[in-house]
XYZ file of C-alpha atoms in Angstrom:
605
model
C -2.738 -7.273 -27.825
C -4.567 -4.041 -27.081
C -7.973 -5.693 -26.620
C -6.653 -8.419 -24.329
C -4.588 -5.839 -22.426
C -7.652 -3.673 -21.873
C -9.594 -6.660 -20.570
C -6.848 -7.603 -18.110
C -6.490 -3.975 -16.999
C -10.190 -3.786 -16.299
C -9.948 -6.437 -13.576
C -8.507 -3.740 -11.320
C -11.887 -2.007 -11.264
C -14.224 -4.951 -11.780
C -14.912 -5.595 -8.093
C -18.407 -7.035 -8.409
C -19.305 -10.448 -9.778
C -21.814 -10.613 -12.624
C -24.924 -12.758 -13.013
C -24.294 -16.034 -14.829
C -25.904 -16.210 -18.241
C -26.412 -19.140 -20.522
C -23.425 -20.248 -22.584
C -23.951 -21.234 -26.188
C -20.814 -20.588 -28.251
C -20.916 -21.308 -31.949
C -17.833 -23.460 -31.702
C -15.096 -24.564 -29.331
C -11.333 -24.231 -29.304
C -9.649 -27.530 -30.058
C -7.523 -27.949 -26.950
C -7.152 -30.494 -24.197
C -9.221 -30.024 -21.041
C -7.284 -32.708 -19.170
C -6.511 -31.658 -15.601
C -2.922 -30.516 -15.196
C -1.827 -32.626 -12.255
C 1.925 -32.233 -12.386
C 4.127 -31.358 -9.442
C 4.848 -27.647 -9.116
C 8.480 -27.998 -10.202
C 7.457 -29.982 -13.283
C 4.867 -27.361 -14.228
C 7.429 -24.581 -13.904
C 9.967 -26.604 -15.907
C 7.472 -27.015 -18.754
C 6.622 -23.328 -18.804
C 10.263 -22.225 -18.650
C 11.013 -24.546 -21.579
C 8.391 -22.656 -23.594
C 10.308 -19.399 -23.100
C 13.358 -18.265 -25.131
C 16.444 -20.088 -23.865
C 18.432 -16.858 -23.869
C 15.748 -14.727 -22.175
C 17.108 -11.624 -20.468
C 14.356 -11.765 -17.847
C 12.181 -14.679 -16.736
C 9.142 -14.247 -14.504
C 7.050 -16.992 -12.887
C 3.626 -16.252 -11.379
C 2.329 -18.944 -9.042
C -1.388 -19.394 -8.429
C -2.481 -16.372 -10.439
C -6.084 -17.381 -9.868
C -5.608 -17.098 -6.097
C -3.832 -13.752 -6.491
C -6.762 -12.384 -8.504
C -9.133 -13.253 -5.676
C -6.835 -11.489 -3.202
C -7.013 -8.409 -5.421
C -10.789 -8.809 -5.407
C -10.734 -8.680 -1.607
C -8.632 -5.497 -1.684
C -10.863 -3.889 -4.311
C -13.915 -4.642 -2.176
C -12.436 -3.131 0.982
C -14.217 0.053 2.196
C -10.771 1.648 2.553
C -10.546 1.439 -1.242
C -14.138 1.786 -2.421
C -14.882 4.813 -0.215
C -11.850 6.789 -1.405
C -11.922 9.657 -3.913
C -9.065 8.222 -5.957
C -11.017 4.982 -6.482
C -13.907 7.041 -7.851
C -11.448 8.633 -10.265
C -10.256 5.225 -11.478
C -13.703 3.704 -11.877
C -14.980 6.773 -13.762
C -12.189 6.600 -16.348
C -13.982 6.140 -19.735
C -11.409 3.746 -21.244
C -11.344 1.525 -18.165
C -15.136 1.589 -17.952
C -15.362 0.415 -21.557
C -12.821 -2.348 -20.957
C -14.646 -3.357 -17.777
C -17.930 -3.702 -19.655
C -16.177 -5.785 -22.309
C -14.711 -8.050 -19.659
C -18.064 -8.428 -17.942
C -19.647 -9.367 -21.262
C -16.991 -11.963 -22.093
C -17.195 -13.437 -18.596
C -20.982 -13.667 -18.555
C -21.163 -15.404 -21.935
C -18.388 -17.747 -20.765
C -20.602 -18.667 -17.801
C -18.363 -17.233 -15.089
C -17.571 -13.933 -13.346
C -14.941 -11.401 -14.359
C -12.457 -12.216 -11.600
C -12.626 -15.961 -12.267
C -12.288 -15.325 -16.001
C -8.986 -13.514 -15.578
C -7.855 -15.949 -12.889
C -8.414 -18.924 -15.202
C -6.226 -17.328 -17.879
C -3.458 -16.603 -15.383
C -3.855 -20.208 -14.285
C -1.936 -22.280 -11.797
C 1.376 -21.078 -13.243
C 2.182 -18.319 -15.720
C 5.688 -17.699 -17.100
C 7.035 -14.660 -18.938
C 10.284 -14.494 -20.904
C 11.566 -11.171 -22.229
C 14.444 -10.309 -24.557
C 15.380 -6.674 -25.087
C 16.604 -5.580 -28.502
C 20.279 -4.563 -28.285
C 19.783 -1.498 -30.487
C 16.275 -0.229 -29.777
C 15.687 -1.653 -26.309
C 12.255 -2.864 -27.451
C 10.994 -5.891 -25.459
C 10.138 -9.151 -27.246
C 8.155 -11.384 -24.937
C 6.569 -14.802 -24.630
C 3.859 -15.474 -22.025
C 2.905 -19.088 -21.320
C 0.221 -20.338 -18.924
C -0.978 -23.673 -17.555
C -4.276 -23.891 -15.700
C -5.917 -26.442 -13.445
C -9.249 -25.043 -14.601
C -8.900 -25.431 -18.372
C -12.647 -25.692 -18.896
C -13.362 -22.157 -17.685
C -10.205 -20.810 -19.324
C -11.075 -22.295 -22.713
C -14.579 -20.848 -22.589
C -13.167 -17.412 -21.782
C -10.524 -17.546 -24.517
C -13.135 -18.823 -26.993
C -15.178 -15.669 -26.426
C -12.137 -13.351 -26.598
C -10.787 -14.917 -29.777
C -14.176 -15.147 -31.454
C -14.713 -11.458 -30.698
C -11.267 -10.516 -32.038
C -11.022 -12.825 -35.063
C -14.653 -13.596 -35.844
C -13.681 -17.264 -36.199
C -14.853 -20.249 -34.177
C -12.655 -22.813 -35.896
C -9.453 -22.299 -33.940
C -7.130 -25.306 -33.651
C -4.275 -26.270 -31.369
C -0.931 -24.656 -32.266
C -2.659 -22.313 -34.695
C -1.080 -18.862 -34.353
C -3.773 -16.173 -34.139
C -3.041 -12.414 -34.433
C -4.535 -10.322 -31.601
C -3.866 -6.665 -32.292
C -0.073 -6.261 -32.242
C 0.458 -9.660 -30.622
C -0.110 -13.368 -31.299
C -1.816 -16.229 -29.460
C -1.842 -20.006 -29.648
C -2.932 -22.959 -27.556
C -0.998 -26.226 -27.511
C -2.462 -29.696 -27.640
C -1.538 -30.416 -24.022
C -3.212 -27.523 -22.230
C -0.791 -24.620 -22.503
C -1.753 -21.207 -23.891
C 0.883 -18.813 -25.219
C 0.984 -15.088 -26.072
C 3.811 -13.181 -27.762
C 4.509 -9.981 -29.661
C 7.025 -11.828 -31.866
C 5.718 -14.372 -34.389
C 9.051 -16.182 -34.659
C 9.282 -16.543 -30.881
C 5.760 -17.922 -30.461
C 6.339 -20.337 -33.327
C 9.313 -21.848 -31.478
C 7.466 -21.941 -28.169
C 6.384 -25.440 -27.148
C 4.449 -27.003 -24.333
C 5.846 -30.519 -24.657
C 6.256 -32.257 -21.323
C 9.775 -33.593 -22.047
C 11.274 -30.171 -22.739
C 14.002 -29.199 -20.254
C 14.830 -25.608 -19.246
C 18.029 -24.269 -17.701
C 18.938 -26.929 -15.121
C 21.034 -24.504 -13.050
C 18.156 -22.046 -12.884
C 15.758 -24.740 -11.692
C 18.259 -25.837 -9.039
C 18.723 -22.235 -7.887
C 14.974 -21.667 -7.684
C 14.464 -24.891 -5.741
C 17.205 -23.902 -3.297
C 16.416 -20.227 -2.729
C 12.789 -19.457 -3.611
C 10.379 -20.500 -0.830
C 7.313 -22.567 -1.662
C 4.961 -19.781 -0.556
C 6.421 -17.238 -3.012
C 3.670 -15.792 -5.217
C 5.994 -14.682 -7.993
C 9.682 -14.983 -8.780
C 11.876 -13.435 -11.455
C 15.381 -14.086 -12.739
C 17.615 -11.608 -14.540
C 20.443 -13.076 -16.625
C 24.057 -12.108 -16.043
C 24.402 -11.018 -19.671
C 21.506 -8.583 -19.268
C 23.029 -7.187 -16.052
C 26.352 -6.738 -17.856
C 24.678 -4.927 -20.767
C 22.765 -2.705 -18.344
C 25.996 -1.835 -16.525
C 27.791 -1.100 -19.803
C 24.946 1.140 -20.964
C 25.412 3.291 -17.871
C 28.983 3.890 -18.954
C 30.256 5.161 -15.593
C 29.428 2.238 -13.291
C 32.227 1.258 -10.944
C 32.439 -1.037 -7.957
C 34.481 1.753 -6.357
C 32.150 4.487 -5.141
C 32.930 8.196 -5.512
C 31.282 9.046 -2.190
C 32.256 7.556 1.208
C 28.664 7.043 2.361
C 27.807 5.147 -0.828
C 30.850 2.878 -0.581
C 30.607 2.203 3.157
C 26.855 1.503 3.092
C 26.491 -0.264 -0.274
C 29.969 -1.585 -1.051
C 28.737 -5.184 -0.732
C 26.023 -4.549 -3.349
C 28.434 -2.778 -5.689
C 30.799 -5.765 -5.486
C 27.992 -8.276 -6.122
C 26.608 -6.347 -9.115
C 30.081 -5.878 -10.617
C 30.717 -9.651 -10.385
C 27.140 -10.840 -10.828
C 26.259 -14.291 -12.102
C 22.550 -13.521 -12.175
C 19.834 -11.917 -10.095
C 16.825 -13.596 -8.533
C 13.836 -12.010 -6.781
C 10.583 -13.336 -5.352
C 7.396 -11.971 -3.837
C 5.264 -13.681 -1.194
C 1.761 -12.464 -0.269
C 0.185 -13.289 3.105
C -3.143 -12.257 4.634
C -1.641 -9.056 6.019
C 1.730 -8.538 4.336
C 3.811 -8.617 1.178
C 7.441 -9.791 1.281
C 9.915 -9.068 -1.516
C 13.353 -10.707 -1.534
C 16.210 -10.067 -3.944
C 19.453 -12.037 -4.390
C 22.474 -11.024 -6.464
C 24.764 -14.040 -6.951
C 28.435 -13.202 -7.348
C 31.110 -15.145 -9.205
C 33.761 -13.698 -6.895
C 33.900 -14.107 -3.096
C 34.032 -10.981 -0.964
C 37.723 -9.956 -0.976
C 39.672 -9.512 2.241
C 39.819 -5.793 1.485
C 36.032 -5.683 1.993
C 35.985 -7.492 5.352
C 34.616 -4.424 7.138
C 31.307 -4.934 5.282
C 30.665 -8.388 6.781
C 29.847 -7.314 10.333
C 26.323 -8.385 11.416
C 23.613 -6.838 13.585
C 24.231 -9.511 16.230
C 27.787 -8.241 16.723
C 27.714 -6.071 19.827
C 25.253 -5.058 22.551
C 21.470 -5.093 22.263
C 19.987 -2.534 19.870
C 17.690 0.123 21.270
C 14.143 0.225 19.930
C 12.432 3.592 19.556
C 8.975 2.161 18.877
C 7.534 3.342 22.218
C 8.539 6.980 21.642
C 5.607 9.270 20.851
C 5.707 10.181 17.154
C 8.130 7.353 16.315
C 8.493 7.156 12.523
C 11.201 4.538 12.124
C 14.842 3.678 12.514
C 17.809 2.297 10.628
C 20.504 0.087 12.109
C 23.688 -0.725 10.245
C 26.611 -2.867 11.303
C 30.115 -2.272 9.957
C 33.651 -2.641 11.228
C 34.217 1.088 10.794
C 37.908 1.047 11.656
C 38.476 -1.655 9.018
C 36.359 0.206 6.447
C 38.404 3.377 6.787
C 41.643 1.410 6.508
C 40.202 -0.348 3.411
C 38.841 2.866 1.884
C 41.090 2.771 -1.177
C 39.599 -0.633 -2.135
C 36.010 0.545 -1.683
C 36.290 4.130 -2.946
C 37.846 5.830 -5.927
C 40.417 8.594 -5.499
C 37.755 11.264 -5.009
C 35.781 9.222 -2.474
C 38.886 8.204 -0.492
C 39.935 11.850 -0.321
C 36.498 12.865 0.962
C 36.696 10.197 3.689
C 40.033 11.559 4.916
C 38.741 15.148 4.796
C 35.655 14.138 6.817
C 37.630 12.482 9.615
C 40.111 15.365 9.708
C 37.317 17.954 9.988
C 35.539 15.948 12.699
C 38.807 15.575 14.613
C 39.251 19.358 14.561
C 35.670 19.973 15.687
C 36.085 17.531 18.593
C 39.054 19.471 19.943
C 41.724 17.059 18.790
C 39.992 13.763 19.686
C 41.329 11.662 16.794
C 38.380 10.007 15.022
C 40.518 7.464 13.150
C 42.637 6.342 16.113
C 40.462 7.020 19.165
C 36.786 6.746 18.128
C 36.334 4.303 15.227
C 38.216 1.387 16.911
C 35.986 1.801 19.991
C 32.704 1.288 18.100
C 31.613 -2.210 19.139
C 28.167 -2.689 17.584
C 25.638 -1.460 15.033
C 25.015 2.270 14.659
C 21.351 3.049 15.284
C 19.452 5.980 13.694
C 15.990 6.827 15.104
C 13.462 9.271 13.625
C 10.465 10.779 15.472
C 8.037 13.654 14.974
C 8.900 16.908 16.734
C 6.414 18.967 18.707
C 7.195 22.648 18.190
C 4.291 23.989 20.246
C 6.431 24.431 23.368
C 9.208 26.231 21.493
C 7.197 29.217 20.329
C 8.095 28.836 16.660
C 7.509 26.531 13.693
C 10.183 25.922 11.067
C 9.189 25.506 7.442
C 9.277 22.656 6.612
C 8.724 20.935 9.956
C 11.248 18.111 9.922
C 11.388 15.194 12.367
C 13.958 14.843 15.114
C 16.882 12.491 14.482
C 19.056 10.477 16.833
C 22.285 8.571 16.211
C 23.188 5.985 18.848
C 26.680 4.479 18.751
C 27.756 1.719 21.176
C 31.334 2.147 22.406
C 33.910 0.061 24.223
C 35.116 2.745 26.608
C 38.213 0.703 27.538
C 39.611 1.039 23.992
C 40.619 4.695 24.450
C 41.785 6.307 27.686
C 39.222 8.747 29.180
C 37.045 8.344 26.052
C 33.786 9.376 27.764
C 35.316 12.538 29.233
C 37.017 13.452 25.945
C 33.745 12.948 24.002
C 31.845 15.283 26.342
C 34.573 17.888 26.078
C 34.852 17.412 22.316
C 31.129 17.812 21.629
C 31.021 20.972 23.756
C 33.906 22.309 21.680
C 32.143 21.330 18.437
C 28.918 23.122 19.408
C 30.909 26.228 20.316
C 32.650 26.231 16.928
C 29.304 25.801 15.113
C 27.741 28.657 17.102
C 30.696 30.906 16.323
C 30.320 30.151 12.624
C 26.588 30.984 12.833
C 27.422 34.313 14.494
C 29.959 35.124 11.776
C 27.173 34.565 9.220
C 24.760 36.862 11.107
C 22.539 33.930 12.058
C 20.802 33.264 15.355
C 23.196 31.257 17.511
C 22.625 28.330 19.862
C 22.354 28.791 23.592
C 24.623 25.947 24.767
C 23.775 24.396 28.097
C 24.844 21.500 30.301
C 22.472 19.595 32.550
C 21.192 16.228 33.676
C 18.165 14.065 32.990
C 17.579 11.136 35.336
C 21.231 11.271 36.348
C 22.642 11.369 32.805
C 24.869 14.323 31.826
C 23.659 16.147 28.695
C 25.306 18.795 26.536
C 22.482 20.473 24.658
C 21.661 23.498 22.546
C 18.543 25.520 21.877
C 17.456 28.709 20.191
C 16.827 31.349 22.879
C 13.195 32.048 23.610
C 11.768 34.758 21.387
C 13.985 34.045 18.391
C 12.243 34.943 15.182
C 9.454 37.522 15.162
C 8.388 37.913 18.788
C 5.223 39.733 17.817
C 4.051 37.067 15.389
C 3.348 34.282 17.846
C 4.179 30.925 16.217
C 6.416 32.464 13.551
C 7.518 30.403 10.528
C 11.311 30.092 10.297
C 13.809 28.395 7.989
C 14.779 24.677 7.943
C 17.819 25.067 10.227
C 15.513 25.826 13.163
C 14.564 22.112 13.114
C 17.971 21.252 14.544
C 19.259 21.910 18.054
C 22.028 19.324 18.665
C 22.331 17.461 21.973
C 24.824 14.823 23.122
C 25.073 12.394 26.022
C 26.691 9.111 26.977
C 24.040 6.630 28.066
C 25.057 3.131 29.196
C 28.262 3.207 27.097
C 26.377 4.531 24.073
C 27.313 7.875 22.545
C 23.988 9.546 21.670
C 23.545 12.558 19.379
C 20.063 14.003 18.795
C 18.680 17.065 17.032
C 16.277 17.919 19.881
C 16.397 17.817 23.664
C 12.969 16.138 23.821
C 14.166 13.131 21.802
C 17.294 12.885 23.965
C 15.161 12.735 27.121
C 12.896 10.110 25.531
C 15.904 7.907 24.724
C 17.308 8.217 28.228
C 13.888 7.265 29.606
C 13.853 4.180 27.358
C 17.111 2.930 28.792
C 16.333 3.827 32.385
C 12.993 2.028 32.127
C 14.636 -1.052 30.494
C 12.478 -0.946 27.369
C 12.774 -4.169 25.298
C 15.477 -4.063 22.627
C 14.943 -4.224 18.874
C 14.655 -7.724 17.423
C 16.757 -8.053 14.268
C 17.855 -10.913 11.971
C 21.215 -12.043 13.342
C 22.861 -12.572 9.933
C 21.792 -9.210 8.463
C 24.191 -6.267 8.284
C 21.516 -3.587 8.028
C 17.814 -3.011 8.665
C 15.450 -0.131 7.893
C 12.095 0.210 9.684
C 9.402 2.715 8.681
C 6.289 3.153 10.848
C 3.424 4.559 8.771
C 1.575 6.314 11.630
C 4.600 8.379 12.615
C 5.481 9.088 8.988
C 1.921 10.238 8.304
C 1.995 12.597 11.310
C 5.211 14.212 10.013
C 3.718 14.621 6.550
C 0.487 15.966 8.060
C 2.491 18.735 9.758
C 3.667 19.753 6.296
C 0.439 19.191 4.359
C 0.054 22.796 3.252
C 3.655 22.854 2.041
C 3.120 19.586 0.144
C 0.006 20.972 -1.541
C 1.823 24.169 -2.506
C 4.738 22.152 -3.909
C 2.337 20.000 -5.943
C 0.657 23.107 -7.352
C 3.971 24.760 -8.230
C 5.853 21.825 -9.764
C 2.946 20.133 -11.567
C 0.847 23.209 -12.330
C -2.173 21.653 -10.602
C -5.133 23.526 -9.165
C -5.377 23.592 -5.380
C -8.308 21.152 -5.483
C -6.392 18.680 -7.649
C -3.204 19.026 -5.590
C -5.171 18.486 -2.365
C -6.790 15.384 -3.830
C -3.383 13.935 -4.767
C -1.964 14.585 -1.290
C -5.093 13.073 0.315
C -4.521 9.966 -1.824
C -1.047 9.642 -0.335
C -2.521 9.751 3.184
C -5.181 7.181 2.206
C -2.483 4.783 1.038
C -0.485 5.357 4.225
C -3.588 4.510 6.269
C -3.596 1.064 4.647
C -0.012 0.349 5.711
C 1.230 -0.610 9.151
C 4.989 -0.630 8.574
C 7.804 -1.450 6.165
C 10.952 -3.410 7.044
C 13.967 -3.754 4.738
C 16.999 -5.910 5.579
C 20.300 -6.480 3.777
C 22.486 -9.557 4.269
C 25.917 -9.977 2.624
C 27.951 -13.182 2.617
C 31.563 -14.221 2.254
C 30.652 -15.752 -1.129
C 30.138 -12.218 -2.430
C 26.381 -12.648 -2.864
C 23.902 -10.333 -1.150
C 20.245 -10.700 -0.168
C 17.731 -7.918 0.475
C 14.247 -8.496 1.899
C 11.424 -5.960 2.147
C 8.233 -6.697 4.103
C 5.223 -4.403 3.825
C 2.580 -5.064 6.486
C -0.991 -3.839 6.094
C -3.591 -2.691 8.598
C -6.885 -4.502 9.226
C -5.927 -7.638 7.288
C -6.302 -5.744 4.027
C -5.221 -8.762 1.978
C -7.332 -11.303 3.832
C -9.957 -13.006 1.683
C -13.461 -13.399 3.012
C -14.294 -17.104 3.150
C -17.627 -16.376 1.455
C -15.956 -14.875 -1.638
């Protein structure tokens, strides 16, 4: 299928339509051109029935023709066409040859290149893949139904005539195309496969019935506006887990078990996996569901807390240099009491060691008994660019500032606020002493107020580093100068005093809270502008790393890093949410939003 693959690949660079030429094929493929006017579910049922019944993976593309025209809009955007990396792609000799071939096929078929590929993708296109148990080689069947069979048949006539030299192709005749095979059925379906036996069994008959449970699941969970959906069988998931050899639903690290224990449980007891992608004018949404045969056990109840449990969540979006935040809701006291169900022996031991060490650092404030039970809402992590100009030094690399915001019920533990202030002062003193013992520059620990809020904060004394070198370049640890405060019953830890002051200002000025899905247990937000500014601070280091690790010239490394910034310019933000359920199933959704309506199609196209 090398020729056909090259033609399809070339659509990525074929961003201009071609003049229409006369069409005078020597013959015509014997296939029905009757309009496919079935309901969407019926079309998908027919296509799924043409796939192997035991397929490891099934994929359904909806409205491939429309998707191709969206890609055309992207390819025609100045953001793409004016970039250096696009010039690299379009100047690739193999792609240029394939593009010319596609243009030739399309023009003889009396259409343009985008419409040619869109007609082959059709109204619905299904893919079924089985992976060989021994070699892992994929054996696939691709089946397509099109509303525009007239254009599609003209295109395929030209492709097959070019490949086979024959113009006497009949319905259900299996035709070799490179390493693959092709056939068209007598009721409008076209089929590709790299396995002759599989394509021979494939049928387009209207009365064929696929997996009824799969169709019911798709109808229930996959929204109508989804562009593509895919299903992974439970047997394939099981084989994949077995091939890893060391997979366990019990994590060997506390962070892994406490953050992803719901996913580990779902995967370990999976029935099947389902994912779908929806494309709008300015965004792409990807959702994934892992169905579990076993409900979430009582020993995992700490994982079922939601983002709506507790006070409003602070939003850092108005902070200068804001790059994103992550909020996660857990019943932390329950999780630590359930640790032996979520973690293996090593992980459970690490969890105990962590709480014991933190208790010692906080001057005896017991984390297990005094702090964890008082947490009454989602923990909030905020990331923002740091400005080192006022500090007189620049670390290498220049990392962002971090903040962790934990809501607390102060009535749960006697004098909790006072003991936290005292404990954090003790912890900073211990850390500074350890730095001194290692002959490192130590923190200058200070206490003060900002807008009436007490702050315990640290800083490197002025002049640290090489005083004669101006903005001297120092090691990574100089990115971090811990600060703590209690703000409106929230215990706040930051790695810079500037970020602490910004957060206090947010609360004092009553900045609107973060809007989150109420049923979700976790959400990650990434703001591309802030992320790009952090990366820009480290551009020279990124270029040097690219040169060192990939043995690239400086010009080539710079071009690759510039490509990364070009792609970031296209993106507005990324949001990822995770939602567990008592049934044991979990759902993750990722939404990528673009700037300037990148995916919007011009009405004149």
